[in-house]
Short mmCIF file of C-alpha atoms and ligand atoms in Angstrom, two decimals:
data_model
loop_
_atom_site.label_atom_id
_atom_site.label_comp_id
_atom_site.label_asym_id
_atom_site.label_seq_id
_atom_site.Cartn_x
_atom_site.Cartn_y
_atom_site.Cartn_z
CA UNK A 29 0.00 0.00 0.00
CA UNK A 30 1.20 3.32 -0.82
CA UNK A 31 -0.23 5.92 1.46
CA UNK A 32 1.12 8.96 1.69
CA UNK A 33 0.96 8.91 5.83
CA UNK A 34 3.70 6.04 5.46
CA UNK A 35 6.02 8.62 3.60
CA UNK A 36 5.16 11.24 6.24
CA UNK A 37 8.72 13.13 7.82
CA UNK A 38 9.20 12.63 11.14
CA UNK A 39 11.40 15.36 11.72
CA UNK A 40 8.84 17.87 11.76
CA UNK A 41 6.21 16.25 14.23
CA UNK A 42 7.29 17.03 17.78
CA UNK A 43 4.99 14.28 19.08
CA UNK A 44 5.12 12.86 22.80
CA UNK A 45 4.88 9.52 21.20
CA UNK A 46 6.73 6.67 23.36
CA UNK A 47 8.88 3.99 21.99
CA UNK A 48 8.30 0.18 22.36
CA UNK A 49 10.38 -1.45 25.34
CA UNK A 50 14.02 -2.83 24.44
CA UNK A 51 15.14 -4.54 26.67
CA UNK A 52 15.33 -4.47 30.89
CA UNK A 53 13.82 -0.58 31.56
CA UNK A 54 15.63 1.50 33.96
CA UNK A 55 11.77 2.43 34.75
CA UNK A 56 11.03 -0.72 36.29
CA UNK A 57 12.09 -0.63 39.52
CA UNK A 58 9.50 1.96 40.04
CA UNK A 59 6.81 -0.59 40.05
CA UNK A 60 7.91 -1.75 43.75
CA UNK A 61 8.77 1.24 45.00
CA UNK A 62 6.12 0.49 47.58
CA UNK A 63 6.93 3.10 50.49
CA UNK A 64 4.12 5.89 49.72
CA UNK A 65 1.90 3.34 47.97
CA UNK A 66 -1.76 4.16 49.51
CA UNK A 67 -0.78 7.59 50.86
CA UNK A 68 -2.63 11.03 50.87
CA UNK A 69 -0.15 13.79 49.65
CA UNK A 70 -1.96 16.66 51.88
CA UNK A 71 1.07 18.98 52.14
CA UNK A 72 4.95 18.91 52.06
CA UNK A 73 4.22 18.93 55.73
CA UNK A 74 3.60 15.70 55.85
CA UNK A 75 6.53 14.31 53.82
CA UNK A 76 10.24 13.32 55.39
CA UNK A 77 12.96 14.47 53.73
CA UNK A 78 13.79 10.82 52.58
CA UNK A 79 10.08 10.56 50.78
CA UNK A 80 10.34 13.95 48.99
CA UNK A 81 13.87 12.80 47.54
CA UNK A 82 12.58 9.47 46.57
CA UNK A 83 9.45 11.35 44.89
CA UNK A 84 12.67 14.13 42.78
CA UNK A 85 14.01 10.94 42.31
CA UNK A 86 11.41 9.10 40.39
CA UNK A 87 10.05 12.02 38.60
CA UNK A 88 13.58 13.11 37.56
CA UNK A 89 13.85 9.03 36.09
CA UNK A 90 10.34 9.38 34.40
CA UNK A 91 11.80 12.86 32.83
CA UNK A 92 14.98 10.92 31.40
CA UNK A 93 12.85 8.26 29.75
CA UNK A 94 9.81 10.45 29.12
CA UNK A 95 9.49 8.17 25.71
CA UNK A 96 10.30 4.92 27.49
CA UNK A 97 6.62 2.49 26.94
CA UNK A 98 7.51 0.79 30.30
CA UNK A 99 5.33 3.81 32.41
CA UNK A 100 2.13 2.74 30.69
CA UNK A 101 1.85 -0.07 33.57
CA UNK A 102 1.98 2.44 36.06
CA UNK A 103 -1.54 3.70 36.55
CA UNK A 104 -2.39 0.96 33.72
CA UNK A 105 -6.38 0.38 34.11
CA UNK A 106 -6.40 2.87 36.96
CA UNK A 107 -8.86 6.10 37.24
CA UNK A 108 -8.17 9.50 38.97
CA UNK A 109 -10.77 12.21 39.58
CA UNK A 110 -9.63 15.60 39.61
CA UNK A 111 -11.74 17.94 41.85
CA UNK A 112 -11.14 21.52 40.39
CA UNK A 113 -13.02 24.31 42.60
CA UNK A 114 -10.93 27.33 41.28
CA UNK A 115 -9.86 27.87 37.66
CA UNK A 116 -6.32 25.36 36.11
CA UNK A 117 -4.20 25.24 33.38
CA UNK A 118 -0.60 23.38 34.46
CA UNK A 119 -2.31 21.44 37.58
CA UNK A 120 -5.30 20.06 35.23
CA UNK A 121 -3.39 19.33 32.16
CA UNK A 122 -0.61 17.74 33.81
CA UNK A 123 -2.75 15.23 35.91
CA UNK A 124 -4.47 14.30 33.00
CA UNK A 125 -1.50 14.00 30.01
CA UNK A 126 0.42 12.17 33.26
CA UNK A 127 -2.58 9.59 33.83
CA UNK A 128 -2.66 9.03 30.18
CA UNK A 129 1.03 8.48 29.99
CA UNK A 130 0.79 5.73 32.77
CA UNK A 131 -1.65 4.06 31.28
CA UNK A 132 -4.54 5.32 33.19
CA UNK A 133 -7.34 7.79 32.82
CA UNK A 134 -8.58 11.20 34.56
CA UNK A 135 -12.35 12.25 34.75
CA UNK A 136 -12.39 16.32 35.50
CA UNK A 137 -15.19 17.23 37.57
CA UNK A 138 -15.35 21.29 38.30
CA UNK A 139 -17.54 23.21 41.13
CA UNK A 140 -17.82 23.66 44.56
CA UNK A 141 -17.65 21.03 46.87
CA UNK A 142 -20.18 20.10 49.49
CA UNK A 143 -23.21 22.38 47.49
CA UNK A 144 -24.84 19.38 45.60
CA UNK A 145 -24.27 16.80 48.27
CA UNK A 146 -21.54 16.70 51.25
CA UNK A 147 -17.82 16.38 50.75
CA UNK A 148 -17.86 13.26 52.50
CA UNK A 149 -20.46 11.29 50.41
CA UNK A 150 -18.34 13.09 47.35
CA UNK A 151 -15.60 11.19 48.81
CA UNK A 152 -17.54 7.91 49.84
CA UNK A 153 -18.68 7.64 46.13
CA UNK A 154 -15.42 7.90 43.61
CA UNK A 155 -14.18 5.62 46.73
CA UNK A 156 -16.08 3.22 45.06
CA UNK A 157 -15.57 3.32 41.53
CA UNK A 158 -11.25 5.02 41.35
CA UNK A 159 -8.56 4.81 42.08
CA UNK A 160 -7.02 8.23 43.85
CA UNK A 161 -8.43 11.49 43.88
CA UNK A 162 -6.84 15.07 42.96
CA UNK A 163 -8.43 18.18 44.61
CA UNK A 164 -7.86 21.66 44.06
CA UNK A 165 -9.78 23.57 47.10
CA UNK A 166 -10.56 27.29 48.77
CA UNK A 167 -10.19 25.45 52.38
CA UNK A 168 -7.36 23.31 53.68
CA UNK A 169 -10.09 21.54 55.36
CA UNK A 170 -11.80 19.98 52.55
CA UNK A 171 -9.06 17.77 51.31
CA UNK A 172 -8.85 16.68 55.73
CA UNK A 173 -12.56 15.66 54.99
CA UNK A 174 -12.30 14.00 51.43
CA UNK A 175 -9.19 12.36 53.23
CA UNK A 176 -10.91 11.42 56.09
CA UNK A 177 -14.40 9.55 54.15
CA UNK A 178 -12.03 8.50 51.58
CA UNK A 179 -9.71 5.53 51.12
CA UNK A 180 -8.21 5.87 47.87
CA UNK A 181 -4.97 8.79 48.07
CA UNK A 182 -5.69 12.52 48.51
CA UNK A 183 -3.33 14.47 46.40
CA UNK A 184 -3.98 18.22 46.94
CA UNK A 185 -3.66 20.08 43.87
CA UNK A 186 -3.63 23.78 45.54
CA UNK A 187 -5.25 25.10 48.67
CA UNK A 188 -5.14 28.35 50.91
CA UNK A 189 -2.43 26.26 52.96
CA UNK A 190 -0.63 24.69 50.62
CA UNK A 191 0.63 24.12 46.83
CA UNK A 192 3.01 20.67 47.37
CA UNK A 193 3.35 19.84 43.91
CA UNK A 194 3.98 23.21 42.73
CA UNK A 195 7.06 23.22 45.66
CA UNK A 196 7.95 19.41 44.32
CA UNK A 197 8.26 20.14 40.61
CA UNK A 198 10.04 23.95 41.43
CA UNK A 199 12.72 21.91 43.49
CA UNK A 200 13.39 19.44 40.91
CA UNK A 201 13.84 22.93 38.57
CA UNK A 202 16.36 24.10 40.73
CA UNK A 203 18.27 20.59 41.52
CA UNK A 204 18.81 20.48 37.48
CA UNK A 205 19.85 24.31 37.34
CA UNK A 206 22.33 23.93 40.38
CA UNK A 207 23.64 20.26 40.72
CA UNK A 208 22.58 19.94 44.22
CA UNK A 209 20.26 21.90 47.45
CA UNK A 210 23.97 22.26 49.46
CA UNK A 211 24.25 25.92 50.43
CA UNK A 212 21.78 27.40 47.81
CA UNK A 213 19.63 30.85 48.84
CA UNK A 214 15.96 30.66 47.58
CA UNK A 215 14.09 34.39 47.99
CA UNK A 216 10.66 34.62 47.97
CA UNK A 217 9.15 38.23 47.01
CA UNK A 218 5.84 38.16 47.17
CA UNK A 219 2.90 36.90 49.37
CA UNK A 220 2.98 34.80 52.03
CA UNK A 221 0.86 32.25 50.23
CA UNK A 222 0.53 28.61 49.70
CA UNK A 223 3.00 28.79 47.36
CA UNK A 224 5.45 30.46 49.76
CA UNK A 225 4.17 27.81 52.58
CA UNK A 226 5.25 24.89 50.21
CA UNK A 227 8.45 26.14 49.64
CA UNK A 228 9.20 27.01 52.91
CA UNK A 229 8.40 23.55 54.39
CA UNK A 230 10.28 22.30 51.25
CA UNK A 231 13.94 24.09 51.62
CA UNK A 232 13.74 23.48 55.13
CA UNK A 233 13.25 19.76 54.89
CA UNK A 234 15.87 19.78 52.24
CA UNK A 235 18.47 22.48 53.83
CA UNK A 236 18.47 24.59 51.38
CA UNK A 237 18.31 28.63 53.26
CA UNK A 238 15.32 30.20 52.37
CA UNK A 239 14.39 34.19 52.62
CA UNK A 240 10.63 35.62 52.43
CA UNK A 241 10.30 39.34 51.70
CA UNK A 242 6.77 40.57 51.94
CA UNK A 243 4.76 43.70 53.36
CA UNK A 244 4.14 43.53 56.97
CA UNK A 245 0.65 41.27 57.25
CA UNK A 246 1.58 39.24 54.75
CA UNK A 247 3.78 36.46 56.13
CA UNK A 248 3.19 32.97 55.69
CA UNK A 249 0.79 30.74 57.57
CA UNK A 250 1.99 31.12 61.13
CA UNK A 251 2.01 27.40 62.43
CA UNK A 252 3.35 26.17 58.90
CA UNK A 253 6.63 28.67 59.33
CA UNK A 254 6.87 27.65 62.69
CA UNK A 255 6.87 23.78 61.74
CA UNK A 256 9.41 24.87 59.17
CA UNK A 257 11.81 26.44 61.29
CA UNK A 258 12.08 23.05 63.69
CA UNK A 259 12.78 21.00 60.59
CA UNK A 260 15.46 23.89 59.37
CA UNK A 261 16.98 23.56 62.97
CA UNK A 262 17.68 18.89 61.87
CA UNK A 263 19.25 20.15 58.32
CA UNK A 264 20.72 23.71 59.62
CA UNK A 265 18.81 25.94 56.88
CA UNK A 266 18.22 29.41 57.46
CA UNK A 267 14.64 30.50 57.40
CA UNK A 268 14.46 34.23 57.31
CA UNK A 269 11.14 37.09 57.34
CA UNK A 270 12.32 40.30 56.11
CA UNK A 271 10.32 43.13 54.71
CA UNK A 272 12.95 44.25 52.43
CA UNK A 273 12.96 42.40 49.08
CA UNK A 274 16.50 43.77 48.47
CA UNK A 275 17.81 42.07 51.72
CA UNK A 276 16.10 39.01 50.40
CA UNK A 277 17.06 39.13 47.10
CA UNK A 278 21.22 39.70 48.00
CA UNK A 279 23.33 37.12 47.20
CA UNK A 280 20.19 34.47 45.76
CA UNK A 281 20.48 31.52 44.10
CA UNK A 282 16.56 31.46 43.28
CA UNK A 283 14.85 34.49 42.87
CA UNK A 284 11.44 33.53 43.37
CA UNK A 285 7.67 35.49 42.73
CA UNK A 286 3.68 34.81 42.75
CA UNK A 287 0.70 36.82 42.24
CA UNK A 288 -0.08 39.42 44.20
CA UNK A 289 -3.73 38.35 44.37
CA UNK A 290 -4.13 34.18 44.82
CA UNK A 291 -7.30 32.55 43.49
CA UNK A 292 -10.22 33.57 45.90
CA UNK A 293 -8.68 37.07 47.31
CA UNK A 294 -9.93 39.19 44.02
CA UNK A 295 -11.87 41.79 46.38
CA UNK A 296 -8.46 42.26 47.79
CA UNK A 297 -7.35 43.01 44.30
CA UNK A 298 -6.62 46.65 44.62
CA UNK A 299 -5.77 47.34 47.96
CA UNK A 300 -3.13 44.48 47.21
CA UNK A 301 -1.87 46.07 44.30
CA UNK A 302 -0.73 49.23 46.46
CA UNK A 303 1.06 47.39 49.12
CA UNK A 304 3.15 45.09 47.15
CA UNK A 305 4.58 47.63 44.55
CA UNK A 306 7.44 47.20 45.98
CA UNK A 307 7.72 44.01 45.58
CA UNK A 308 7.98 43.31 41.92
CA UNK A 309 11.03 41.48 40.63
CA UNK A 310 12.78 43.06 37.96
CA UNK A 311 16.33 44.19 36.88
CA UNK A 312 16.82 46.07 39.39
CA UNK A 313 16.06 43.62 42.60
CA UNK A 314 17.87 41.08 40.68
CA UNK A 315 21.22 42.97 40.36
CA UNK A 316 21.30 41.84 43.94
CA UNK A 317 21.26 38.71 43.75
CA UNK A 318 24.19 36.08 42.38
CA UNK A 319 25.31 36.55 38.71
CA UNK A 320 23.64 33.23 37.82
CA UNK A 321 20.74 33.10 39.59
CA UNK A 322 17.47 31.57 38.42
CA UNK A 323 14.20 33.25 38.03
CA UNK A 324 11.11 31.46 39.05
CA UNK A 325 7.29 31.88 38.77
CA UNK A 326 4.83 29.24 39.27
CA UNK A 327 2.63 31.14 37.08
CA UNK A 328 -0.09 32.31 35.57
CA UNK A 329 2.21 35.38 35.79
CA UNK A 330 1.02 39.00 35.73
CA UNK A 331 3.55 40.71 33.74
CA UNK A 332 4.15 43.73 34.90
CA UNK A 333 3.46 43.31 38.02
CA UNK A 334 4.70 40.78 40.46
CA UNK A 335 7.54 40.46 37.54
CA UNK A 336 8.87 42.35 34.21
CA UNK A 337 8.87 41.37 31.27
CA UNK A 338 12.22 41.68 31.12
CA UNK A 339 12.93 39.46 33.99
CA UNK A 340 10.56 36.53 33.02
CA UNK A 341 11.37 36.23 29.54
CA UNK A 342 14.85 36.85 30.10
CA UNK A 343 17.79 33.94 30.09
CA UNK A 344 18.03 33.52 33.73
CA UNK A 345 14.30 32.40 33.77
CA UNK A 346 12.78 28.99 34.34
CA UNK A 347 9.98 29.21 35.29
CA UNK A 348 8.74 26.98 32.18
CA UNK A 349 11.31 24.61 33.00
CA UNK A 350 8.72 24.62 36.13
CA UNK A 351 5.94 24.09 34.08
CA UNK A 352 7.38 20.97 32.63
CA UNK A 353 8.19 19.50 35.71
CA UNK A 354 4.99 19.49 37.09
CA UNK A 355 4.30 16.95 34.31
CA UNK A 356 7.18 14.70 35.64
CA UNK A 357 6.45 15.05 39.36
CA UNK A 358 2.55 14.22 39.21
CA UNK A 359 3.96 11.76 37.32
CA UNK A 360 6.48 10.31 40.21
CA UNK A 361 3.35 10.77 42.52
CA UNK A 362 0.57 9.29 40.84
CA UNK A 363 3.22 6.44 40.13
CA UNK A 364 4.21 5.81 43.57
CA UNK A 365 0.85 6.50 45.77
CA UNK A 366 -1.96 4.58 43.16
N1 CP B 228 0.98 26.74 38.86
C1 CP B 228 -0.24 26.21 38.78
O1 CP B 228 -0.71 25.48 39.68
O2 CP B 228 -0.90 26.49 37.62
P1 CP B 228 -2.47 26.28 37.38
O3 CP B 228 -3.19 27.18 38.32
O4 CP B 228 -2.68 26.65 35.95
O5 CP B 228 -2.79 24.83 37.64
N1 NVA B 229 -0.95 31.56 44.88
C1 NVA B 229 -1.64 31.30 43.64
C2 NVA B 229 -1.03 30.13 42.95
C3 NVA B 229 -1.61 29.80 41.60
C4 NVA B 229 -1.01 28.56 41.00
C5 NVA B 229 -3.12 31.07 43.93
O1 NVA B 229 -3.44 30.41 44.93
O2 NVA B 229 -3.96 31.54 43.16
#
C-alpha cells in the first residue's frame, strides 16, 4: 500500500509519542517502590525528607525516559478524579496528560464542593468506583474531609495552605539548574501564600536557606513557618522574614515570585496592588542577587506586576522549565501513591 501517511517526515512532528520497550527498563524498579503506595499527599508537611527525595528521584527518572513504553503499567487500568473548585491550566493538564502516559485515565469534575451533596459522600462515592483522587480547594479543610471519608490517596492540587506539587516540581527545577540543594539561597518576594508555605516547608526539609520578603501582614501561615523552622533547625537551613525584598534578594540563588492576588482574594485586588509595589522582581532587585541566579514563577504570571517582562522572559528564567516538571512530578506521585 502506498499511502502517503507512510512517507510522512518525522522530523517535523514534535509528538510525545513513546517507543516500544528494548530490553530491561531502567523504569522498572519503580513498580515496587512500595513506600508511599496508599498515601494522601496533603502537604509537604507531611513528607520526610527521605520521601520527597525518593518522589525528585522518580520524577527526575520518568523525565529521562519520558518516551520509554515501560510507564504505561503504572496507573495501567487505573482512574483518577480531579476535583477543580478554582480555575487550572498546568495542575489540570498535567494530571491528565500524566494519567494518560501511565496508562490510566482522569475524569475532570469542576464546582464547589459540598453544594450538591456533602464532601464526605463526594468522597464515599469515587471511593467506590477510582482509584485516587486530585483536589484543588478554597479550604485546607476539605481535602482533611475528602481524606478522612475516603480511602483511595488525597493528592492536593492547591489550597489556601498549601501548593506541594507546585514546591515538588520547582525543586526538581532548581536541583537540574544547580547540581545539588547544598548551600543554595531561595528568595521569595511576594505573598505569604501557599505557594510560599510549600516552599518554605520544602527548603527546610531539604536544607536549602530560604528568605521571604513581603509587606508587613503578609507572612506565611503562622504554624506552617513555625513547623518549618524546627525542621530547618535537623538540616541547619536558614529561614528568614524580612520586609525588604533587596535584603532578600542579596546574594540568591533562586529568585522567586507569585501573584499578588491568589485565586479567591480578588476583592483584595486593589488594595493588594498598592502594598506590594514594591515588591515586583525586575532588573533592578535582581542585580542583587548572584550573577547566575534563576528566576522562578509558578505562574499564571502577571507581567508587569509581580515580575517584568524583562525578567521573566529573560535567560536567567525557568519558570517553564517549572511548568514541565509538574508533568514529571505528578507523574512520580501518581506512580508511587496509586
Ligand atoms: N501553577 C499552577 O498550579 O498552575 P495552574 O493554576 O494553571 O494549575
Ligand atoms: N498563589 C496562587 C497560585 C496559583 C497557581 C493562587 O493560589 O492563586
Amino acid at each position: 500500500m502506498n499511502s502517503p501517511l507512510l512517507n510522512r517526515s518525522t522530523q517535523t512532528i514534535n509528538s510525545q509519542r513513546m517507543a516500544p520497550p528494548t530490553g530491561r527498563s531502567p523504569l522498572l524498579p519503580i513498580l515496587t517502590q512500595d513506600s508511599l503506595r496508599g498515601r494522601d499527599i496533603l502537604g509537604i508537611e507531611d513528607l520526610s525528607a527521605q520521601e520527597l527525595e525518593i518522589i525528585l528521584g522518580v520524577a527526575f527518572l520518568l523525565k529521562q525516559h519520558k518516551f520509554d513504553d515501560t510507564q504505561t503499567l503504572f496507573a495501567r487500568g487505573q482512574s483518577l478524579a480531579m476535583l477543580f473548585e478554582k480555575p487550572s491550566l498546568r495542575t489540570r493538564v498535567t494530571f491528565e496528560a500524566g494519567m494518560i502516559q501511565l496508562g490510566g485515565s482522569a475524569i475532570n469534575l469542576e464546582g464547589k464542593l459540598g453544594e450538591r451533596e456533602s464532601v464526605a459522600d463526594v468522597a464515599r462515592n469515587l471511593d467506590r468506583w477510582l482509584d485516587g483522587i486530585m483536589a484543588r480547594v478554597f479550604q485546607h479543610a476539605t481535602l482533611l474531609e475528602l481524606a478522612q471519608h475516603a480511602k483511595i490517596p488525597i493528592i492536593n492540587g492547591l489550597s489556601d495552605l498549601e501548593h506541594p506539587c507546585q514546591a515538588l516540581a520547582d525543586f526538581l527545577t532548581i536541583k537540574e539548574a544547580k547540581g545539588q540543594f547544598k548551600k543554595l539561597k531561595v528568595a521569595f518576594i511576594g505573598d505569604g501564600n501557599n505557594v510560599a508555605n510549600s516552599l518554605a516547608l520544602m527548603a527546610a526539609k531539604l536544607g536549602v536557606d530560604f528568605t521571604i520578603a513581603c509587606p508587613k501582614g503578609y507572612e506565611p501561615n503562622q504554624e506552617l513557618w513555625q513547623k518549618a523552622l524546627s525542621f530547618a533547625n535537623v538540616t541547619d537551613s536558614s529561614l528568614v522574614i524580612t520586609h525588604s525584598p533587596t535584603e532578600a534578594a542579596t546574594a540568591a540563588d533562586a529568585v522567586y515570585t507569585d501573584t499578588w492576588v491568589s485565586m479567591g482574594q480578588e476583592e483584595e485586588s486593589d488594595r493588594r496592588k498598592l502594598e506590594f509595589q514594591k515588591y515586583q522582581v525586575n532588573s533592578a532587585l535582581m542585580s542583587h542577587s548572584k550573577p547566575d541566579a534563576i528566576v522562578m514563577h509558578c505562574l499564571p504570571a502577571h507581567r508587569g506586576e509581580e515580575i517584568t517582562d524583562e525578567i521573566i522572559d529573560g535567560n536567567q528564567s525557568v519558570v517553564f522549565d517549572q511548568a514541565e516538571n509538574r508533568l514529571h512530578v505528578q507523574k512520580a506521585l501518581l506512580s508511587l501513591i496509586l
